[in-house]
Each structure stands twice: as structure tokens, then as C-alpha cells.
CSV table of C-alpha atoms and ligand atoms in Angstrom, one decimal:
chain,number,residue,atom,x,y,z
A,1,MET,CA,170.0,129.6,117.0
A,2,SER,CA,167.9,130.7,120.3
A,3,ASP,CA,167.4,128.4,123.0
A,4,THR,CA,164.0,128.2,122.4
A,5,ALA,CA,164.1,127.3,118.7
A,6,GLU,CA,166.8,124.5,120.4
A,7,ARG,CA,164.0,123.5,122.7
A,8,LEU,CA,161.6,122.9,120.2
A,9,ARG,CA,163.8,121.0,118.1
A,10,ARG,CA,164.5,118.5,120.4
A,11,ASP,CA,160.8,118.1,121.5
A,12,ILE,CA,160.5,117.6,117.7
A,13,THR,CA,162.8,114.4,118.0
A,14,VAL,CA,161.5,113.0,120.8
A,15,LEU,CA,157.9,113.6,120.1
A,16,ASN,CA,158.5,111.7,116.3
A,17,GLU,CA,160.6,108.7,117.8
A,18,GLN,CA,157.9,108.4,120.8
A,19,THR,CA,155.6,108.3,118.2
A,20,LEU,CA,156.7,105.9,115.7
A,21,ASP,CA,157.0,103.5,118.5
A,22,ARG,CA,153.8,103.5,119.5
A,23,ILE,CA,152.7,102.9,115.7
A,24,ARG,CA,154.5,100.3,115.7
A,25,ALA,CA,153.2,99.1,119.0
A,26,ALA,CA,149.6,99.5,117.8
A,27,ALA,CA,147.6,96.7,117.5
A,28,SER,CA,144.1,97.9,116.8
A,29,ILE,CA,142.6,100.1,114.3
A,30,SER,CA,141.1,102.1,117.6
A,31,ASP,CA,145.3,102.1,118.7
A,32,VAL,CA,145.8,103.7,115.8
A,33,ASP,CA,142.9,106.0,115.7
A,34,ALA,CA,144.5,106.9,119.8
A,35,ILE,CA,147.8,108.2,118.4
A,36,ARG,CA,146.2,110.1,115.5
A,37,ARG,CA,144.0,111.6,118.2
A,38,ASP,CA,147.1,112.5,120.6
A,39,VAL,CA,149.4,113.4,118.0
A,40,LEU,CA,147.9,115.3,115.1
A,41,GLY,CA,144.4,116.3,116.9
A,42,ARG,CA,143.8,120.0,117.0
A,43,SER,CA,144.4,119.5,120.7
A,44,GLY,CA,147.6,116.9,120.2
A,45,ARG,CA,151.4,117.5,120.9
A,46,LEU,CA,152.5,118.4,117.5
A,47,PRO,CA,149.8,121.7,116.6
A,48,ALA,CA,150.9,122.5,120.4
A,49,ILE,CA,154.7,122.4,118.8
A,50,ARG,CA,153.2,124.9,116.1
A,51,ARG,CA,151.7,127.5,117.8
A,52,GLU,CA,154.7,128.1,119.9
A,53,ILE,CA,156.6,127.7,116.6
A,54,GLY,CA,155.4,131.0,115.5
A,55,ALA,CA,156.8,133.3,118.2
A,56,LEU,CA,160.3,132.6,117.0
A,57,PRO,CA,162.5,134.9,114.8
A,58,ALA,CA,162.1,134.3,111.4
A,59,GLU,CA,165.1,131.9,110.6
A,60,ASP,CA,164.7,129.9,113.7
A,61,ARG,CA,160.8,129.6,112.4
A,62,ARG,CA,162.5,128.7,108.7
A,63,VAL,CA,164.5,126.0,110.3
A,64,VAL,CA,162.3,124.3,113.4
A,65,GLY,CA,159.2,124.6,110.9
A,66,ALA,CA,160.9,122.4,108.6
A,67,ALA,CA,161.7,119.5,111.1
A,68,LEU,CA,157.8,120.1,112.3
A,69,HIS,CA,157.1,119.6,108.6
A,70,GLU,CA,159.0,116.6,108.1
A,71,ALA,CA,158.0,114.7,111.4
A,72,GLN,CA,154.6,115.1,110.7
A,73,THR,CA,155.1,113.8,106.9
A,74,LEU,CA,156.8,110.6,109.0
A,75,ILE,CA,153.9,110.2,111.5
A,76,THR,CA,151.3,110.9,109.2
A,77,GLY,CA,152.7,108.1,106.5
A,78,ASP,CA,153.4,105.3,109.9
A,79,LEU,CA,149.8,105.8,110.3
A,80,ASP,CA,148.5,105.3,107.4
A,81,ALA,CA,150.7,102.3,106.7
A,82,ARG,CA,149.9,100.8,110.1
A,83,GLN,CA,145.7,101.5,109.3
A,84,ARG,CA,146.1,99.6,106.1
A,85,HIS,CA,148.0,96.9,107.5
A,86,LEU,CA,145.6,96.6,110.6
A,87,LEU,CA,142.8,96.4,108.6
A,88,ASP,CA,144.3,94.1,105.7
A,89,THR,CA,145.0,91.6,108.4
A,90,GLU,CA,142.1,92.1,111.5
A,91,PRO,CA,139.4,90.1,111.9
A,92,ALA,CA,136.1,91.0,110.2
A,93,LEU,CA,133.9,89.3,113.1
A,94,PRO,CA,134.8,90.1,116.4
A,95,ARG,CA,134.3,86.2,117.1
A,96,PRO,CA,135.1,83.0,114.5
A,97,LEU,CA,131.7,82.3,112.9
A,98,ASP,CA,129.8,79.5,114.1
A,99,VAL,CA,127.6,78.4,111.4
A,100,THR,CA,125.7,75.9,113.7
A,101,LEU,CA,123.9,79.2,115.7
A,102,PRO,CA,120.1,79.4,114.5
A,103,GLY,CA,119.4,81.8,111.9
A,104,LEU,CA,116.6,84.5,112.1
A,105,PRO,CA,113.0,83.5,112.3
A,106,VAL,CA,110.9,84.0,109.1
A,107,GLY,CA,107.5,83.7,109.4
A,108,PRO,CA,104.7,82.7,106.7
A,109,GLY,CA,103.4,86.0,105.5
A,110,ARG,CA,99.6,86.8,105.2
A,111,LEU,CA,97.1,89.2,103.9
A,112,HIS,CA,96.5,92.4,105.1
A,113,PRO,CA,92.3,92.0,106.4
A,114,THR,CA,91.3,94.6,104.2
A,115,THR,CA,92.7,92.8,101.0
A,116,GLN,CA,91.6,89.4,102.6
A,117,LEU,CA,88.0,91.0,102.7
A,118,MET,CA,88.3,92.1,99.6
A,119,TYR,CA,88.8,89.0,98.5
A,120,ASP,CA,86.2,87.2,100.1
A,121,LEU,CA,83.8,89.4,98.7
A,122,ASN,CA,85.2,89.1,95.6
A,123,ASP,CA,84.1,85.4,95.5
A,124,ALA,CA,80.7,85.8,97.3
A,125,PHE,CA,79.7,88.1,94.5
A,126,ALA,CA,81.1,86.0,91.7
A,127,ALA,CA,79.5,83.3,92.7
A,128,LEU,CA,76.1,85.7,92.0
A,129,ASN,CA,77.6,85.9,88.5
A,130,PHE,CA,78.7,89.7,89.1
A,131,GLU,CA,82.2,90.6,86.7
A,132,VAL,CA,84.6,91.6,89.1
A,133,TYR,CA,86.0,94.9,87.3
A,134,GLU,CA,89.2,97.7,88.1
A,135,SER,CA,89.9,101.1,86.4
A,136,PRO,CA,92.4,103.0,86.8
A,137,GLU,CA,93.2,105.4,90.1
A,138,VAL,CA,93.9,108.4,88.4
A,139,SER,CA,90.8,109.6,87.1
A,140,SER,CA,89.2,113.1,85.9
A,141,GLU,CA,86.6,116.1,86.7
A,142,LEU,CA,84.6,115.0,83.9
A,143,VAL,CA,84.3,111.3,84.7
A,144,GLU,CA,84.2,111.7,88.4
A,145,PHE,CA,81.8,114.7,89.1
A,146,ASP,CA,80.6,115.9,85.8
A,147,GLU,CA,79.0,112.4,84.4
A,148,LEU,CA,78.1,111.6,87.9
A,149,ASN,CA,75.6,114.6,87.7
A,150,PHE,CA,77.7,116.7,90.5
A,151,PRO,CA,76.5,120.0,90.5
A,152,ALA,CA,79.3,122.5,89.2
A,153,ASP,CA,79.7,124.3,92.4
A,154,HIS,CA,79.5,121.0,94.5
A,155,PRO,CA,82.2,121.1,97.7
A,156,ALA,CA,83.8,117.8,96.8
A,157,ARG,CA,84.9,119.8,93.3
A,158,GLU,CA,87.5,121.8,95.7
A,159,SER,CA,90.9,120.9,96.3
A,160,MET,CA,90.1,120.6,100.2
A,161,ASP,CA,88.0,117.4,99.7
A,162,THR,CA,89.7,115.9,96.3
A,163,PHE,CA,93.3,115.8,95.4
A,164,TRP,CA,94.0,116.9,92.4
A,165,LEU,CA,97.1,116.3,90.1
A,166,ALA,CA,99.7,119.0,89.4
A,167,GLY,CA,98.8,120.9,86.3
A,168,ALA,CA,95.3,120.8,86.7
A,169,GLU,CA,94.9,124.3,87.6
A,170,GLY,CA,92.3,126.2,85.7
A,171,ARG,CA,91.5,123.1,83.7
A,172,ARG,CA,88.2,121.7,84.2
A,173,GLY,CA,86.5,118.3,82.8
A,174,ALA,CA,88.5,115.5,81.0
A,175,ASP,CA,91.5,117.7,81.4
A,176,ARG,CA,91.8,118.0,85.4
A,177,LEU,CA,93.0,114.8,86.6
A,178,CYS,CA,92.6,114.2,90.4
A,179,LEU,CA,93.2,111.1,92.5
A,180,ARG,CA,89.2,109.5,92.5
A,181,PRO,CA,87.4,110.3,95.5
A,182,HIS,CA,85.2,107.2,95.2
A,183,LEU,CA,84.6,104.4,93.3
A,184,THR,CA,81.9,104.9,91.2
A,185,GLY,CA,83.4,106.8,87.7
A,186,ALA,CA,84.4,103.3,87.5
A,187,SER,CA,81.0,102.2,86.3
A,188,LEU,CA,80.7,104.8,84.0
A,189,HIS,CA,83.8,102.9,82.0
A,190,TYR,CA,81.8,99.5,82.8
A,191,MET,CA,78.6,101.0,81.1
A,192,ARG,CA,80.5,102.3,78.2
A,193,GLU,CA,81.8,99.2,77.2
A,194,HIS,CA,79.1,96.5,78.2
A,195,GLU,CA,75.7,96.0,77.3
A,196,PRO,CA,72.9,95.4,79.5
A,197,PRO,CA,71.9,93.8,81.5
A,198,PHE,CA,75.0,93.2,83.7
A,199,ARG,CA,76.3,92.9,87.1
A,200,LEU,CA,79.3,94.3,88.0
A,201,ALA,CA,81.7,94.6,91.5
A,202,TYR,CA,84.9,97.1,91.5
A,203,PRO,CA,86.4,97.1,94.7
A,204,GLY,CA,89.7,99.4,95.3
A,205,ARG,CA,91.4,102.5,96.6
A,206,VAL,CA,89.9,105.9,96.7
A,207,TYR,CA,91.6,109.3,97.9
A,208,ARG,CA,90.0,112.3,100.1
A,209,ASN,CA,92.1,115.6,101.0
A,210,GLU,CA,91.0,115.2,104.5
A,211,SER,CA,92.6,115.2,108.1
A,212,THR,CA,93.1,111.9,110.0
A,213,ASP,CA,91.0,110.7,112.9
A,214,PRO,CA,90.0,108.0,114.5
A,215,ARG,CA,86.8,107.5,111.6
A,216,HIS,CA,88.9,109.0,108.5
A,217,GLU,CA,91.6,108.2,106.2
A,218,ARG,CA,93.3,109.9,103.4
A,219,ALA,CA,93.4,107.0,101.3
A,220,PHE,CA,91.2,104.0,102.1
A,221,PHE,CA,89.0,101.2,100.4
A,222,GLN,CA,85.9,100.9,99.2
A,223,TYR,CA,83.8,97.8,97.6
A,224,GLU,CA,80.9,98.8,95.2
A,225,VAL,CA,78.3,96.9,93.5
A,226,LEU,CA,76.2,98.0,90.2
A,227,LEU,CA,73.6,95.7,88.7
A,228,VAL,CA,71.6,97.6,85.2
A,229,ASP,CA,68.9,95.2,84.2
A,230,GLU,CA,64.8,96.5,82.9
A,231,ASP,CA,62.9,96.8,86.5
A,232,VAL,CA,65.4,96.6,89.0
A,233,PRO,CA,63.5,97.1,92.1
A,234,LEU,CA,65.0,99.4,95.1
A,235,SER,CA,64.1,96.0,97.4
A,236,ALA,CA,67.7,94.5,95.2
A,237,ALA,CA,69.1,96.5,97.8
A,238,ARG,CA,68.5,94.3,100.2
A,239,PHE,CA,69.7,91.2,98.3
A,240,LEU,CA,73.1,93.0,98.1
A,241,VAL,CA,73.4,94.3,101.6
A,242,ASP,CA,72.3,90.9,102.9
A,243,THR,CA,75.5,89.1,100.7
A,244,ILE,CA,78.0,91.5,101.8
A,245,LEU,CA,77.0,91.2,105.8
A,246,ASP,CA,76.6,87.1,105.5
A,247,THR,CA,80.2,87.1,103.7
A,248,VAL,CA,81.5,89.5,106.4
A,249,PHE,CA,79.8,88.3,109.8
A,250,GLY,CA,78.4,84.5,109.0
A,251,ARG,CA,75.5,85.7,111.3
A,252,PRO,CA,72.5,88.2,110.5
A,253,VAL,CA,73.7,91.7,111.6
A,254,ARG,CA,70.9,94.7,112.8
A,255,THR,CA,70.4,97.3,109.5
A,256,ARG,CA,68.6,100.2,108.7
A,257,MET,CA,67.5,101.7,105.6
A,258,ARG,CA,67.7,105.6,105.2
A,259,THR,CA,66.8,107.9,102.5
A,260,GLY,CA,70.5,109.4,101.8
A,261,PHE,CA,71.2,112.4,99.1
A,262,PHE,CA,74.0,111.5,96.3
A,263,PRO,CA,74.2,113.4,93.3
A,264,PHE,CA,74.6,110.4,90.9
A,265,VAL,CA,71.6,108.2,92.3
A,266,GLU,CA,67.3,108.9,92.7
A,267,PRO,CA,66.3,107.9,94.4
A,268,GLY,CA,69.1,107.3,97.4
A,269,PHE,CA,69.2,105.5,100.4
A,270,GLU,CA,71.8,105.0,103.3
A,271,ILE,CA,72.5,101.8,105.0
A,272,ASP,CA,73.6,101.7,108.6
A,273,MET,CA,74.4,98.9,110.5
A,274,GLU,CA,74.7,98.3,114.3
A,275,CYS,CA,77.9,98.8,115.6
A,276,GLN,CA,79.6,95.2,115.9
A,277,VAL,CA,82.7,97.4,118.0
A,278,CYS,CA,80.8,98.0,120.6
A,279,ALA,CA,77.6,95.9,119.8
A,280,GLY,CA,75.0,99.0,119.7
A,281,ARG,CA,76.1,100.2,123.1
A,282,GLY,CA,78.3,103.6,121.7
A,283,CYS,CA,81.9,103.6,121.7
A,284,ARG,CA,83.8,106.1,120.1
A,285,THR,CA,83.8,104.3,116.5
A,286,CYS,CA,80.1,104.8,116.2
A,287,ARG,CA,80.3,108.8,117.9
A,288,HIS,CA,78.8,107.0,120.8
A,289,VAL,CA,75.4,106.5,118.5
A,290,GLY,CA,75.5,102.7,118.2
A,291,TRP,CA,74.8,103.1,114.3
A,292,LEU,CA,77.7,103.3,111.6
A,293,GLU,CA,77.0,104.4,107.5
A,294,VAL,CA,78.2,101.4,105.7
A,295,MET,CA,76.7,101.5,102.6
A,296,PRO,CA,74.9,104.1,100.5
A,297,GLY,CA,73.5,103.4,97.6
A,298,GLY,CA,70.5,104.0,95.3
A,299,SER,CA,69.6,103.7,91.5
A,300,PRO,CA,71.8,105.3,89.0
A,301,HIS,CA,70.4,109.0,87.9
A,302,PRO,CA,68.7,109.2,85.1
A,303,ASN,CA,72.0,111.6,83.9
A,304,VAL,CA,74.3,109.1,84.9
A,305,LEU,CA,73.1,106.3,82.2
A,306,ARG,CA,73.0,108.9,79.6
A,307,ALA,CA,76.6,109.5,80.3
A,308,GLY,CA,77.5,105.8,80.1
A,309,GLY,CA,75.3,105.7,77.0
A,310,LEU,CA,72.3,103.5,78.2
A,311,ASP,CA,68.6,104.5,78.3
A,312,PRO,CA,67.1,105.7,81.3
A,313,ASP,CA,63.8,104.7,79.7
A,314,ARG,CA,64.5,101.0,79.4
A,315,TRP,CA,67.3,100.7,82.1
A,316,THR,CA,67.2,100.5,85.8
A,317,GLY,CA,69.7,99.8,88.6
A,318,CYS,CA,70.9,99.7,91.6
A,319,TYR,CA,74.2,100.6,93.1
A,320,LEU,CA,75.6,99.6,96.7
A,321,ASN,CA,79.0,101.5,97.6
A,322,VAL,CA,80.7,100.0,100.9
A,323,GLY,CA,83.4,101.5,103.4
A,324,LEU,CA,85.6,98.8,102.8
A,325,ASP,CA,88.0,100.0,105.6
A,326,ARG,CA,85.1,100.5,108.0
A,327,LEU,CA,83.5,96.9,107.4
A,328,VAL,CA,86.9,95.1,108.6
A,329,MET,CA,86.6,97.2,111.6
A,330,MET,CA,83.2,96.3,112.3
A,331,ARG,CA,84.5,92.6,111.4
A,332,TYR,CA,86.9,92.2,113.8
A,333,GLY,CA,86.0,94.5,116.4
A,334,ILE,CA,89.1,97.5,115.8
A,335,ASP,CA,88.5,100.7,116.7
A,336,ASP,CA,90.7,103.0,115.0
A,337,VAL,CA,91.0,103.0,111.1
A,338,ARG,CA,94.6,104.5,110.9
A,339,LEU,CA,95.8,100.9,112.3
A,340,MET,CA,94.6,99.9,109.5
A,341,HIS,CA,97.3,101.3,107.4
A,342,ALA,CA,100.0,102.2,110.0
A,343,ALA,CA,101.7,98.9,108.6
A,344,ASP,CA,102.4,97.6,111.8
A,345,LEU,CA,103.1,93.9,112.4
A,346,ARG,CA,102.4,93.4,115.8
A,347,PHE,CA,98.6,94.8,114.6
A,348,LEU,CA,98.5,92.8,111.1
A,349,THR,CA,100.1,89.6,112.2
A,350,GLN,CA,96.7,89.7,114.3
A,351,PHE,CA,94.7,88.1,111.5
A,352,ALA,CA,95.1,84.7,110.5
B,401,ZN,ZN1,80.1,101.4,118.7
């Protein structure tokens, strides 16, 4: 056997004995890990010896290699055994558990400001004999566009404005499913199931495929009311607006009414209210004009009444639609709609 081979065999014996001593003395898992790295790791002592063995003559290589293999098996076995022993006996906690220490505080939950406003409006309209009504968030082109008198080429039917469900490609009408882009489709469901006269309020979430900014979100809440009777005057809208603003602010708020065009109403109007964030002086919420469009509405278009199974020669009505998030922003003077859905407790816990 060559001198080099003899030296390597002695090195292996020494390494083996030293390592087994260190393992017996290891007092913690991190001690065991340190030994494993030091001896077996890529730049450890045992791989260093293995690299030297590669240069030995074939006969020496076999003998020294076997010794190295035996040492590695012993060391690995002892390391594993020591680790198991330490895991079984080491305390799981770094210090004794003190059950008298105070725990983490759990505060009372509260309603999201949008939910709170929705409930407040439900109460106000229920007191006026309105029925609070809900309908599914998944709807169809038939209900949300065709029956609401949207022309066939209306841009809201494009994918860039409405979230169409997968599988809707190439389909039309009742087979083309979408996330509802407005609440108005719910009124059609109701009309088909009920005989007028009726008053209903239907809050809920709607979806628009648009980019977000301080005034726009992809999903937001609306609140819509509809009353249907014989000879509903358009001035009924004023009554609905006042009911809503009284509920939200508990004080008079300046509004203005303009004509507005929406496919499902004839005639249509738009209610603007004075921006409550800046008191009409102009800010980023109102795009520096001091007014915000908050409530479009109008009389149901004869085609809509017909789609709902009602005779437009007999029945009239009044729609009013409220952007609920925007009204919450006005109620509390919030200037960015994205805060409403960011689920940030630092923001939300301010609304007791
Ligand atoms: Zn403003």
C-alpha cells in the first residue's frame, strides 16, 4: 500500500473518532447541523478525502474507499440518532410557558361602511313599503341588454366593458352569460313574478371591465329602486332622492337634476349632488367640478315594461339607481373608491 494510501486511512480513522466524539457531545439540533455541514457537507472533510482517493492506484482505491464508506455510514447513523434523541428531549418552547401572560386582544367586528349604508337604505325604504329584493349576480345578455332596450351595437355589450363568462364566445341572448353590469336586470325578474302596483329596492354588487382609478372599481355596489303604478309622475324621483339623501346625510344636500339618456328609460334624468368631500369647491373625487353624478334614473321604457310582461299603456314607473360606494365616500368624505374594497383594517375600523 502506498504512503498516500496509508496516510488517508489514518486520516479516516482520526476523522471518524473525532466526529463520533463531537456527536456524543452535541447538545442541540443546531450543533448536529453544524457537524453534518462540517464533515459531510460539499466542502466538508469527508468529501475532501474522497477527492484524494480518486488519484490512488486501483488496489489502494478499493481498500481506502471501503474504509471511507464505513466511516460515512457510522457518522451518518450517529448524526441521525443524535438528532432524533434531541428532538425527543428538547423542549418545544424556548422558555417555560407562562399561562398568566395576557393573550392577543380580539376586538369586536363591525360592518363595512358600504354594507352599513345598504342596511340603512333598506330600513328607510322598507318603512315606505318597498320590498327589498335580490337577484343573481350571474346574468345574461338577454336580461341585461336585449330586454333593457340596449341597441344591438351598444358598446357596453363588448368584452371591454362587460365580464362575459368563459364559454359565452359566439353565443347570443340567454346563452351569453355575464356578470351583471348593472342591477336593472333584477327589476325584469321582479316584474315577471309580480302584479303592479309595486315598489321595490334591490341592492347588490355589479361588475365592469374597466381600469381602476380614484373614481372607478371593477366590482362595486349599487342600490336601485323602482316603483310601478298607474300615473307615476317624474317628480316621484325627487321623493326617492330625498329619501336616500336624508338617510345618508341626515341633513339637506344640494342636488341638481339634468336630462340623461339611458336605453332602459324614457325620459331619463341624472341627479348630481354637491361634492361632500370638498363642499363644492372642487377636488379629485369630483374632478374639480364640485358636483358628482350619483343617481341616474327615469321612467321605464315601454319596451322594458313589455319585456317584464306589463302593459305600457297602463303602467308607468320610476327607476332610480345609486352608486352606493360613491355615496359612502360622500357620507364620510373619502376621496378614493379603491379604499372601499382594499380590506385594509386601518381604514375600515374608522367607521364605528
Ligand atoms: Zn369634490
